[in-house]
């Protein structure tokens, strides 16, 4: 994990590389001491943190990599992360549980959480994923492992001093997202404030998404992923299609259909009382439905509602399943040509049967790829 160390004074050799013993002190107390040889860190000692009665923590490097002992890092929220190695193999990881810190009246008394490893993979305990920052919001995911499998994850959102979280519980064929309340304040309308999202996969490309408050249905729909060469499925009732145009020139669409909506609760949850859980639901709607695996390298940051690997456009369908507003795109099976049409109030305002993918991107997004 990358971390920029600071020292009381730099010591450089003739080649401009760090050399010898470098230290950092704070309030006249030693925080850490590092020993360098020709610019490579060979030994690190931390004097602040105690792990299972051990202090100071000493870690020795080999060829610039952790090899034996304790190695202290910090993630973006300045909370320490400690790795313990034996003969170059990661054996144990230590970190603070945000849940424990929130629940404690004296955070200084909170004990480090211990995570064990087997064959270089987490076996039991807690792992914090690297955080991201989007538009002034910081996101961090904390995975909890049992017997080598992820059982649930807390996805944290921090805006200034405000902390919010959801709990993602893995199911046999999907997952359930619960909004969490850590503030113990009186909630006048609790069933509108705290919602639950349930995503279930029928197979790799099809499934359902359900949003509830206090076990009351707010909205439910089915989704189906397909290639752009497949015809739109003729479902009755309103729906919409998301077209994904990836930077590697691959494409995909997701059709949302068979909607069930409680109009009053929908307005109250998604218009009048926007919350963290409703933000997550909105993010799920405009991308390929996220899938989380118990043994997978999961990307929980779909919440950012944007990405740098794809462009997305949508087409809204009316009660009869016909296009109403948005863009229709379909690939011809035996060529690289695409059919394209733009709809406004059920009328075609632009169309072509011989567009390339690049020309569609340029037309819709006004940028050349």
PDB file of C-alpha atoms in Angstrom, residues 3 72-81:
ATOM      1  CA  UNK A   3       2.165   5.839   1.801  1.00  0.00           C
ATOM      2  CA  UNK A  72       2.350  -0.054   9.634  1.00  0.00           C
ATOM      3  CA  UNK A  73       0.464   1.909   6.977  1.00  0.00           C
ATOM      4  CA  UNK A  74      -2.416   4.369   7.034  1.00  0.00           C
ATOM      5  CA  UNK A  75      -5.433   4.507   4.783  1.00  0.00           C
ATOM      6  CA  UNK A  76      -7.015   7.742   3.614  1.00  0.00           C
ATOM      7  CA  UNK A  77      -8.885   8.276   6.907  1.00  0.00           C
ATOM      8  CA  UNK A  78      -5.589   8.215   8.853  1.00  0.00           C
ATOM      9  CA  UNK A  79      -6.511   4.976  10.623  1.00  0.00           C
ATOM     10  CA  UNK A  80      -3.584   2.550  10.979  1.00  0.00           C
ATOM     11  CA  UNK A  81      -3.343  -0.689   9.046  1.00  0.00           C
TER      12      UNK A  81
END
